[in-house]
Tab-separated table of C-alpha atoms in Angstrom:
chain	number	residue	atom	x	y	z
H	144	MET	CA	0.000	0.000	0.000
H	145	GLU	CA	2.809	2.395	0.927
H	146	THR	CA	4.530	1.581	-2.360
H	147	LEU	CA	1.357	2.393	-4.297
H	148	VAL	CA	0.970	5.737	-2.468
H	149	THR	CA	4.595	6.599	-3.153
H	150	PHE	CA	4.112	5.705	-6.799
H	151	LEU	CA	0.978	7.859	-7.056
H	152	ILE	CA	2.710	10.845	-5.414
H	153	ALA	CA	5.639	10.486	-7.807
H	154	ALA	CA	3.253	10.218	-10.767
H	155	VAL	CA	1.381	13.381	-9.689
H	156	ILE	CA	4.655	15.293	-9.342
H	157	CYS	CA	5.829	14.102	-12.781
H	158	ILE	CA	2.504	15.001	-14.381
H	159	PHE	CA	2.614	18.444	-12.759
H	160	PHE	CA	6.077	19.226	-14.102
H	161	LEU	CA	5.308	17.665	-17.499
H	162	ARG	CA	2.155	19.743	-17.784
H	163	SER	CA	4.064	22.895	-16.813
H	164	TYR	CA	6.732	22.098	-19.390
H	165	LEU	CA	4.201	21.426	-22.151
H	166	LYS	CA	2.383	24.641	-21.281
H	167	SER	CA	5.622	26.669	-21.448
H	168	LEU	CA	6.471	24.943	-24.736
H	169	LYS	CA	3.075	25.875	-26.158
H	170	LEU	CA	3.478	29.504	-25.048
H	171	ARG	CA	6.969	29.642	-26.522
H	172	GLU	CA	5.783	28.266	-29.855
H	173	GLU	CA	2.874	30.702	-29.902
H	174	LYS	CA	5.320	33.546	-29.321
H	175	ALA	CA	7.494	32.184	-32.140
H	176	ARG	CA	4.488	32.042	-34.489
H	177	ARG	CA	3.641	35.677	-33.686
H	178	ALA	CA	7.244	36.636	-34.412
H	179	ALA	CA	7.092	34.723	-37.683
H	180	GLU	CA	3.905	36.573	-38.675
H	181	LYS	CA	5.634	39.846	-37.924
H	182	GLY	CA	8.573	38.704	-40.023
H	183	LYS	CA	6.240	38.263	-43.013
H	184	LEU	CA	5.935	42.054	-43.173
H	185	PHE	CA	9.368	41.813	-44.783
H	186	SER	CA	8.714	39.040	-47.267
H	187	GLU	CA	11.958	39.670	-49.155
H	188	GLY	CA	13.808	37.955	-46.308
H	189	PRO	CA	17.432	38.416	-45.284
H	190	LYS	CA	19.562	40.474	-47.650
H	191	ALA	CA	23.021	39.248	-46.708
H	192	GLN	CA	24.634	37.000	-44.100
H	193	HIS	CA	22.269	34.929	-41.947
H	194	PRO	CA	22.121	31.536	-40.215
H	195	HIS	CA	21.261	28.317	-42.049
H	196	ILE	CA	19.836	25.627	-39.753
H	197	ASP	CA	20.232	21.958	-40.627
H	198	THR	CA	17.172	20.493	-38.894
H	199	THR	CA	18.604	16.998	-39.342
H	200	TYR	CA	21.172	17.787	-36.665
H	201	CYS	CA	19.240	20.360	-34.575
H	202	ILE	CA	18.523	18.887	-31.134
H	203	GLY	CA	16.186	21.665	-30.004
H	204	CYS	CA	18.380	22.880	-27.151
H	205	GLN	CA	17.255	26.521	-27.669
H	206	THR	CA	20.798	27.854	-27.100
H	207	CYS	CA	20.837	29.677	-30.427
H	208	THR	CA	17.638	31.558	-29.601
H	209	THR	CA	19.107	33.066	-26.434
H	210	VAL	CA	22.491	34.399	-27.600
H	211	CYS	CA	21.496	36.689	-30.492
H	212	PRO	CA	21.907	40.408	-29.603
H	213	GLU	CA	19.232	41.331	-32.168
H	214	GLY	CA	16.391	39.548	-30.364
H	215	ASP	CA	13.967	37.141	-32.026
H	216	VAL	CA	15.830	36.274	-35.231
H	217	LEU	CA	15.520	32.604	-34.276
H	218	ALA	CA	12.772	30.787	-32.368
H	219	MET	CA	11.694	27.232	-31.554
H	220	LEU	CA	8.880	25.692	-33.587
H	221	GLY	CA	8.043	21.982	-33.430
H	222	GLY	CA	11.093	21.391	-31.281
H	223	LYS	CA	13.483	22.795	-33.904
H	224	ALA	CA	15.176	26.170	-34.351
H	225	VAL	CA	13.787	28.251	-37.222
H	226	ILE	CA	14.369	31.745	-38.602
H	227	VAL	CA	11.356	33.933	-37.853
H	228	ASN	CA	12.817	37.413	-38.378
H	229	GLY	CA	15.633	36.972	-40.872
H	230	TYR	CA	15.633	40.647	-41.836
H	231	LYS	CA	16.958	41.494	-38.340
H	232	CYS	CA	20.075	39.354	-38.747
H	233	ILE	CA	23.304	41.250	-39.387
H	234	GLY	CA	25.681	38.293	-39.111
H	235	HIS	CA	26.915	38.233	-35.507
H	236	SER	CA	27.299	34.436	-35.942
H	237	LEU	CA	26.938	33.904	-32.165
H	238	CYS	CA	24.182	31.359	-32.828
H	239	ALA	CA	26.567	29.289	-34.949
H	240	GLU	CA	29.230	29.491	-32.245
H	241	ALA	CA	26.770	28.492	-29.510
H	242	CYS	CA	25.209	25.508	-31.298
H	243	PRO	CA	26.630	22.403	-29.540
H	244	VAL	CA	26.087	20.081	-32.523
H	245	GLY	CA	27.168	22.331	-35.406
H	246	ALA	CA	23.692	22.484	-36.924
H	247	ILE	CA	24.046	26.206	-37.797
H	248	THR	CA	26.299	27.728	-40.434
H	249	MET	CA	26.412	31.351	-41.574
H	250	VAL	CA	25.475	31.769	-45.226
H	251	MET	CA	24.540	34.530	-47.625
H	252	ALA	CA	21.056	35.239	-48.873
H	253	SER	CA	19.821	33.113	-51.740
H	254	PRO	CA	21.063	34.014	-55.248
H	255	SER	CA	17.826	35.857	-56.040
H	256	MET	CA	18.305	37.995	-52.929
H	257	SER	CA	21.876	38.916	-53.800
H	258	ALA	CA	21.164	39.923	-57.385
H	259	ASP	CA	22.066	43.552	-56.677
H	260	MET	CA	25.449	42.660	-55.189
H	261	PRO	CA	28.793	42.892	-56.986
H	262	ARG	CA	30.382	39.597	-57.970
H	263	LEU	CA	33.339	38.861	-55.698
H	264	THR	CA	35.863	36.039	-55.461
H	265	PRO	CA	36.732	34.490	-52.071
H	266	GLU	CA	39.647	36.986	-52.039
H	267	PHE	CA	37.143	39.908	-52.344
H	268	GLU	CA	38.281	40.649	-55.922
H	269	THR	CA	35.728	42.043	-58.373
H	270	SER	CA	35.391	41.161	-62.043
H	271	ILE	CA	38.233	43.665	-62.627
H	272	SER	CA	41.659	42.268	-61.808
H	273	ASN	CA	43.221	43.856	-58.690
H	274	LEU	CA	40.086	45.876	-57.878
H	275	PHE	CA	38.723	44.692	-54.524
H	276	ILE	CA	35.615	45.383	-52.429
H	277	VAL	CA	35.588	44.908	-48.649
H	278	GLY	CA	33.115	45.731	-45.892
H	279	GLU	CA	29.356	46.014	-46.025
H	280	LEU	CA	29.298	46.825	-49.750
H	281	GLY	CA	30.169	43.154	-50.257
H	282	GLY	CA	27.191	42.044	-48.169
H	283	LEU	CA	28.545	41.640	-44.615
H	284	ALA	CA	27.379	44.368	-42.254
H	285	LEU	CA	29.369	43.767	-39.077
H	286	ILE	CA	32.361	45.965	-38.232
H	287	LYS	CA	34.194	42.809	-37.187
H	288	ASN	CA	33.839	41.367	-40.689
H	289	ALA	CA	34.865	44.655	-42.306
H	290	VAL	CA	38.060	44.749	-40.221
H	291	ASN	CA	38.843	41.125	-41.064
H	292	GLN	CA	38.272	41.663	-44.771
H	293	GLY	CA	40.385	44.828	-44.907
H	294	ARG	CA	43.291	42.971	-43.336
H	295	GLU	CA	42.977	39.845	-45.476
H	296	CYS	CA	42.537	41.778	-48.718
H	297	ILE	CA	45.857	43.591	-48.225
H	298	ASP	CA	47.533	40.236	-47.559
H	299	VAL	CA	46.356	39.077	-50.992
H	300	ILE	CA	47.685	42.250	-52.630
H	301	ALA	CA	51.032	42.047	-50.809
H	302	ASN	CA	51.533	38.450	-51.956
H	303	ARG	CA	50.875	39.499	-55.560
H	304	MET	CA	53.234	42.450	-55.334
H	305	LYS	CA	56.302	40.429	-54.333
H	306	PRO	CA	56.655	38.412	-57.564
H	307	ARG	CA	56.171	41.576	-59.636
H	308	GLY	CA	58.747	43.518	-57.655
H	309	THR	CA	56.501	46.583	-57.391
H	310	ASN	CA	56.694	46.818	-53.594
H	311	GLY	CA	58.434	50.049	-52.612
H	312	ASN	CA	59.641	50.864	-56.131
H	313	GLY	CA	59.705	54.613	-55.414
H	314	SER	CA	57.623	55.554	-58.462
H	315	ASP	CA	54.564	57.812	-58.500
H	316	VAL	CA	52.404	54.687	-58.605
H	317	TYR	CA	51.134	53.458	-55.230
H	318	ASP	CA	51.110	49.756	-54.495
H	319	VAL	CA	47.533	50.113	-53.306
H	320	LEU	CA	44.940	52.871	-53.138
H	321	ILE	CA	42.179	52.483	-50.539
H	322	VAL	CA	38.854	54.283	-50.968
H	323	GLY	CA	37.086	54.869	-47.666
H	324	ALA	CA	38.408	55.419	-44.127
H	325	GLY	CA	35.795	53.470	-42.189
H	326	PRO	CA	36.522	50.234	-40.297
H	327	ALA	CA	37.482	48.249	-43.417
H	328	GLY	CA	39.568	51.087	-44.870
H	329	ILE	CA	41.441	51.776	-41.628
H	330	SER	CA	42.137	48.070	-41.169
H	331	ALA	CA	43.444	47.865	-44.749
H	332	SER	CA	45.590	50.980	-44.219
H	333	LEU	CA	47.180	49.582	-41.064
H	334	ARG	CA	47.859	46.276	-42.797
H	335	ALA	CA	49.469	48.129	-45.730
H	336	ILE	CA	51.807	49.863	-43.252
H	337	GLU	CA	52.556	46.510	-41.640
H	338	LYS	CA	53.324	44.954	-45.030
H	339	LYS	CA	55.486	47.960	-46.033
H	340	LEU	CA	53.347	48.752	-49.071
H	341	SER	CA	53.205	52.255	-50.507
H	342	TYR	CA	49.582	53.343	-50.187
H	343	ILE	CA	47.140	56.211	-49.845
H	344	THR	CA	43.638	56.210	-48.387
H	345	LEU	CA	40.992	58.562	-49.789
H	346	GLU	CA	37.959	59.604	-47.720
H	347	ARG	CA	35.215	61.928	-48.941
H	348	ASP	CA	33.987	62.847	-45.431
H	349	GLU	CA	35.651	62.251	-42.073
H	350	ILE	CA	37.777	59.481	-40.601
H	351	GLY	CA	35.599	56.731	-39.193
H	352	GLY	CA	33.068	56.536	-42.006
H	353	THR	CA	29.502	55.767	-40.958
H	354	VAL	CA	30.598	55.102	-37.369
H	355	ALA	CA	31.499	58.780	-36.921
H	356	LYS	CA	27.882	59.687	-37.673
H	357	TYR	CA	26.322	57.373	-35.092
H	358	PRO	CA	24.630	58.880	-32.006
H	359	ARG	CA	26.637	58.964	-28.776
H	360	GLN	CA	27.155	55.701	-26.862
H	361	LYS	CA	25.766	53.599	-29.705
H	362	LEU	CA	27.125	50.052	-29.431
H	363	VAL	CA	29.112	49.392	-32.595
H	364	MET	CA	30.732	46.039	-31.815
H	365	THR	CA	29.525	43.112	-29.731
H	366	SER	CA	32.397	40.658	-30.208
H	367	PRO	CA	36.224	40.769	-30.130
H	368	VAL	CA	38.093	41.928	-33.235
H	369	GLU	CA	41.740	42.086	-34.278
H	370	PHE	CA	43.194	45.269	-35.766
H	371	PRO	CA	46.484	45.115	-37.676
H	372	MET	CA	49.438	46.474	-35.650
H	373	TYR	CA	47.284	46.815	-32.519
H	374	GLY	CA	46.339	43.220	-31.764
H	375	LYS	CA	43.046	41.749	-30.606
H	376	TRP	CA	40.472	43.811	-28.772
H	377	LYS	CA	38.969	41.518	-26.187
H	378	LYS	CA	36.046	43.734	-25.181
H	379	THR	CA	32.701	42.199	-26.092
H	380	GLU	CA	30.956	45.574	-26.220
H	381	LEU	CA	32.412	48.699	-27.780
H	382	SER	CA	30.718	52.093	-28.113
H	383	LYS	CA	31.104	54.663	-30.834
H	384	GLU	CA	33.315	56.741	-28.510
H	385	ASN	CA	35.681	53.813	-27.845
H	386	LEU	CA	36.118	53.173	-31.532
H	387	LEU	CA	36.553	56.845	-32.478
H	388	ALA	CA	39.207	57.203	-29.774
H	389	PHE	CA	41.054	54.385	-31.509
H	390	TRP	CA	40.556	56.077	-34.890
H	391	ASP	CA	42.156	59.209	-33.367
H	392	THR	CA	45.168	57.168	-32.264
H	393	VAL	CA	45.542	55.841	-35.804
H	394	LEU	CA	45.109	59.305	-37.313
H	395	ASN	CA	48.047	60.619	-35.299
H	396	ARG	CA	50.409	58.030	-36.705
H	397	ALA	CA	53.030	59.639	-38.920
H	398	ASP	CA	52.734	56.790	-41.432
H	399	PHE	CA	48.926	56.924	-41.718
H	400	ASN	CA	48.560	58.385	-45.202
H	401	VAL	CA	44.986	59.631	-45.657
H	402	ALA	CA	43.478	62.424	-47.747
H	403	THR	CA	40.032	63.628	-46.648
H	404	GLY	CA	37.578	65.591	-48.769
H	405	GLU	CA	38.477	63.390	-51.733
H	406	LYS	CA	35.402	61.888	-53.383
H	407	VAL	CA	36.357	59.381	-56.068
H	408	GLU	CA	34.582	60.130	-59.338
H	409	ASP	CA	36.099	57.575	-61.701
H	410	ILE	CA	38.458	54.599	-61.837
H	411	ARG	CA	40.090	53.477	-65.070
H	412	THR	CA	42.699	50.868	-65.971
H	413	GLY	CA	45.474	51.777	-68.403
H	414	GLU	CA	47.248	49.538	-70.907
H	415	ASP	CA	49.971	48.997	-68.305
H	416	SER	CA	47.299	47.558	-65.928
H	417	VAL	CA	47.817	50.504	-63.588
H	418	PHE	CA	44.676	52.118	-62.184
H	419	SER	CA	44.023	55.808	-62.640
H	420	VAL	CA	41.756	57.096	-59.850
H	421	ARG	CA	40.234	60.531	-60.382
H	422	THR	CA	38.721	62.763	-57.708
H	423	ALA	CA	37.367	66.312	-58.066
H	424	ASN	CA	40.779	67.686	-57.070
H	425	ASN	CA	43.443	65.143	-57.981
H	426	GLN	CA	44.396	62.069	-59.930
H	427	TYR	CA	46.172	59.071	-58.400
H	428	ARG	CA	47.757	55.944	-59.838
H	429	ALA	CA	47.987	52.544	-58.179
H	430	HIS	CA	48.647	48.889	-58.948
H	431	ALA	CA	45.660	47.793	-56.863
H	432	VAL	CA	42.513	49.483	-55.548
H	433	VAL	CA	40.469	48.531	-52.486
H	434	LEU	CA	36.939	49.931	-52.290
H	435	ALA	CA	36.020	50.083	-48.602
H	436	LEU	CA	32.753	51.929	-49.157
H	437	GLY	CA	29.580	51.551	-47.131
H	438	ARG	CA	26.284	50.540	-48.691
H	439	ALA	CA	24.484	53.648	-47.451
H	440	GLY	CA	25.942	55.867	-50.157
H	441	GLU	CA	23.940	59.039	-50.575
H	442	PRO	CA	21.033	59.522	-48.132
H	443	ARG	CA	17.710	58.684	-49.743
H	444	LYS	CA	15.416	61.685	-50.028
H	445	LEU	CA	11.636	61.595	-49.769
H	446	GLY	CA	10.844	64.013	-52.589
H	447	VAL	CA	8.670	66.074	-50.243
H	448	LYS	CA	8.018	69.758	-50.868
H	449	GLY	CA	10.382	71.900	-48.775
H	450	GLU	CA	12.934	69.117	-48.346
H	451	GLU	CA	15.648	71.484	-49.573
H	452	LEU	CA	15.280	73.678	-46.453
H	453	SER	CA	18.429	73.893	-44.298
H	454	LYS	CA	16.541	72.598	-41.262
H	455	VAL	CA	16.023	69.210	-42.981
H	456	MET	CA	18.936	66.831	-42.322
H	457	TYR	CA	19.789	63.175	-42.890
H	458	ARG	CA	22.496	62.460	-40.308
H	459	LEU	CA	22.650	63.223	-36.601
H	460	ILE	CA	26.183	63.498	-35.261
H	461	GLU	CA	25.783	65.101	-31.818
H	462	ALA	CA	22.326	65.247	-30.277
H	463	ASP	CA	23.414	67.567	-27.460
H	464	HIS	CA	23.863	70.427	-29.933
H	465	TYR	CA	20.066	70.724	-30.094
H	466	VAL	CA	18.118	71.903	-27.027
H	467	ASN	CA	14.709	73.537	-26.487
H	468	LYS	CA	13.653	72.653	-30.039
H	469	LYS	CA	10.602	71.153	-31.711
H	470	ILE	CA	11.947	68.213	-33.695
H	471	LEU	CA	10.527	65.741	-36.205
H	472	VAL	CA	12.313	62.448	-36.874
H	473	VAL	CA	11.118	60.481	-39.913
H	474	GLY	CA	11.733	56.731	-40.096
H	475	GLY	CA	11.209	53.468	-38.251
H	476	GLY	CA	14.609	51.785	-38.266
H	477	ASP	CA	17.330	51.698	-35.630
H	478	SER	CA	18.951	54.928	-36.835
H	479	ALA	CA	15.653	56.793	-36.579
H	480	VAL	CA	14.651	55.569	-33.131
H	481	GLU	CA	18.176	56.009	-31.728
H	482	ALA	CA	18.303	59.578	-33.041
H	483	ALA	CA	14.836	60.310	-31.653
H	484	MET	CA	15.790	58.980	-28.233
H	485	GLY	CA	19.072	60.881	-28.218
H	486	LEU	CA	17.302	64.137	-29.064
H	487	ALA	CA	14.460	63.471	-26.613
H	488	TYR	CA	16.868	63.373	-23.673
H	489	GLN	CA	18.238	66.859	-24.413
H	490	VAL	CA	16.899	69.784	-22.364
H	491	GLY	CA	13.570	71.166	-23.517
H	492	ASN	CA	13.262	69.219	-26.768
H	493	GLU	CA	9.846	68.116	-28.039
H	494	VAL	CA	10.411	65.127	-30.304
H	495	THR	CA	7.872	63.644	-32.708
H	496	LEU	CA	8.641	60.382	-34.506
H	497	SER	CA	6.794	59.791	-37.779
H	498	TYR	CA	6.695	56.275	-39.248
H	499	ARG	CA	4.709	55.087	-42.257
H	500	GLN	CA	3.973	51.622	-40.810
H	501	GLU	CA	1.547	50.766	-38.007
H	502	ARG	CA	4.328	49.656	-35.621
H	503	PHE	CA	8.084	49.258	-35.309
H	504	SER	CA	9.008	45.851	-36.653
H	505	ARG	CA	12.609	46.023	-37.862
H	506	ILE	CA	14.593	47.409	-34.943
H	507	LYS	CA	16.941	45.711	-32.494
H	508	GLU	CA	15.457	44.185	-29.376
H	509	ARG	CA	17.338	46.556	-27.078
H	510	ASN	CA	15.834	49.505	-28.965
H	511	VAL	CA	12.303	48.069	-28.783
H	512	LYS	CA	12.284	48.313	-24.992
H	513	ARG	CA	13.881	51.763	-24.879
H	514	ILE	CA	11.618	53.360	-27.482
H	515	ASP	CA	8.496	51.868	-25.871
H	516	GLU	CA	9.495	53.417	-22.555
H	517	CYS	CA	10.165	56.805	-24.201
H	518	ILE	CA	6.712	56.746	-25.799
H	519	ARG	CA	4.986	55.664	-22.592
H	520	SER	CA	6.733	58.367	-20.563
H	521	GLY	CA	5.865	61.048	-23.108
H	522	LYS	CA	9.461	61.860	-24.049
H	523	ILE	CA	8.640	60.971	-27.644
H	524	LYS	CA	5.353	61.330	-29.486
H	525	ALA	CA	5.057	58.517	-32.019
H	526	LEU	CA	2.816	59.000	-35.047
H	527	PHE	CA	2.331	55.671	-36.823
H	528	ASN	CA	0.762	55.368	-40.297
H	529	SER	CA	2.018	58.870	-41.021
H	530	THR	CA	4.115	60.480	-43.753
H	531	PRO	CA	5.466	64.017	-44.289
H	532	VAL	CA	3.606	66.053	-46.906
H	533	GLU	CA	5.440	69.378	-46.716
H	534	PHE	CA	8.257	70.995	-44.757
H	535	LYS	CA	7.828	74.696	-44.024
H	536	PRO	CA	10.255	77.118	-42.304
H	537	GLU	CA	8.421	76.950	-38.957
H	538	THR	CA	6.095	73.940	-39.333
H	539	VAL	CA	5.684	70.549	-40.989
H	540	VAL	CA	2.577	69.067	-42.568
H	541	LEU	CA	1.944	65.368	-41.943
H	542	ASN	CA	-0.561	62.941	-43.402
H	543	ILE	CA	-1.700	60.913	-40.386
H	544	GLN	CA	-3.985	58.041	-41.357
H	545	GLY	CA	-5.411	60.077	-44.232
H	546	ARG	CA	-5.809	63.365	-42.343
H	547	LEU	CA	-3.491	66.376	-42.745
H	548	GLN	CA	-2.033	67.906	-39.599
H	549	GLU	CA	0.374	70.856	-39.314
H	550	ILE	CA	2.655	71.004	-36.272
H	551	PRO	CA	5.311	73.538	-35.123
H	552	ASN	CA	8.835	72.517	-36.042
H	553	ASP	CA	12.454	73.727	-35.830
H	554	PHE	CA	14.387	70.754	-37.244
H	555	VAL	CA	13.706	67.586	-39.249
H	556	TRP	CA	15.822	64.453	-39.488
H	557	ILE	CA	15.038	61.927	-42.202
H	558	PHE	CA	16.275	58.339	-41.891
H	559	ALA	CA	15.045	56.661	-45.056
H	560	GLY	CA	18.185	54.677	-45.789
H	561	GLY	CA	20.607	55.391	-48.567
H	562	SER	CA	21.272	54.546	-52.175
H	563	PRO	CA	24.210	52.119	-52.483
H	564	PRO	CA	26.895	53.231	-54.963
H	565	ASN	CA	25.873	50.576	-57.491
H	566	ASP	CA	25.751	53.039	-60.398
H	567	PHE	CA	29.324	54.116	-59.683
H	568	LEU	CA	30.518	50.510	-59.508
H	569	LYS	CA	28.802	49.636	-62.766
H	570	LYS	CA	30.280	52.738	-64.409
H	571	VAL	CA	33.815	51.614	-63.606
H	572	GLY	CA	33.049	48.126	-64.940
H	573	VAL	CA	32.271	46.004	-61.865
H	574	GLU	CA	29.925	43.137	-62.746
H	575	PHE	CA	26.731	42.487	-60.798
H	576	GLY	CA	24.355	39.582	-60.874
H	577	MET	CA	23.006	36.499	-59.184
H	578	LYS	CA	25.627	34.352	-57.540
H	579	ASP	CA	25.419	31.821	-54.735
H	580	VAL	CA	28.253	32.786	-52.409
H	581	THR	CA	27.229	30.494	-49.570
H	582	LEU	CA	30.594	28.750	-49.303
H	583	GLU	CA	32.599	31.980	-49.294
H	584	SER	CA	30.424	33.677	-46.700
H	585	SER	CA	30.347	30.601	-44.473
H	586	ALA	CA	34.145	30.521	-44.520
H	587	GLU	CA	34.230	34.253	-43.708
H	588	ALA	CA	31.910	33.718	-40.764
H	589	LYS	CA	34.122	30.961	-39.386
H	590	GLN	CA	37.230	33.127	-39.803
H	591	GLY	CA	35.441	36.016	-38.096
H	592	GLN	CA	34.795	33.866	-35.044
H	593	GLY	CA	38.485	33.569	-34.302
């Protein structure tokens, strides 16, 4: 009798915990389904690097769903990991590192998704011999990957230079010319110094590229990275200020050869296979060219009446320069919400955030919580399903769910993305088209983990 009672008690306890587990599993899957439905708002799917899950090997341990800094990219459905918000993925590759059975590899988007990307070899070379592309223009968004590519690309160039005997020949032809002084360009420049190559780096704006334009304290790296000549940075989180302080250290090097205010207008190859690179002010010659350009290119304009007014801007560098102002921020991505929050915390600012969709659905998880709190507390007024109609010197006119409303305004920031420099690349002869670069990108992801 005692044995039967003990058995029944044990059975009740097991049933209780099993029921609790099944209930939590059901709730988790329901949450995953809701995330997947939200992901369908972006039916084009991931544009570049993202995880590929081999369900044959997936054991349903959920580890991959907990390590991603971007939130609900992955979720558990039917006991297996699946991608529910692929558009959020920017290639951290932490899920692949965390998977205990190797069921996840980092791959590029399908060939149809990468149709607007330049064709690159595994050495980052374009269809033009000795013309290379590194960084996010090649499809990988992370700073870590840009730094790795800049370093590795110069290694390829240096190895080619030795047999030709062009290294340090003292002529007016550089061994390598680097276009862009962002993470990839700075990494390439430092590697060129390390390899004793003659080089010059051209930058149309300021040192640091897109990073220099980020709002204060924005996290720009979430995993260790190795810079040429400076070794491996072991910090797992790095802010804009940390990185710009490093840029400043590099800038003060006597052998850092950079020319700012130099926008490249054309690149041509002569009969001697030497590149001629023309800017508005100068002309340079080099045996190899590395394009370390971002994908943002020129800011995309809305085509709204009054957009030419000086109060309408497309980049926010320092939010604390604006106080006691009535501000409109247009956009629903991370750049828009981060700018809105940065401006909202300045003294006396009244910030309105206009977004054409009915909710934010493509921002990082850490921004979701912060922007929700700002809206709840009244620091930011969010106008969903709204679009600008006209910008006036002292007001803006918005279409809010079909009704026009005019509100007082001092400044406008528009974050509508940018136009990648595809036209420029095609003009200089770089080939585009559909190409499955899964193997190359998977190898890059594995290298980036080191």
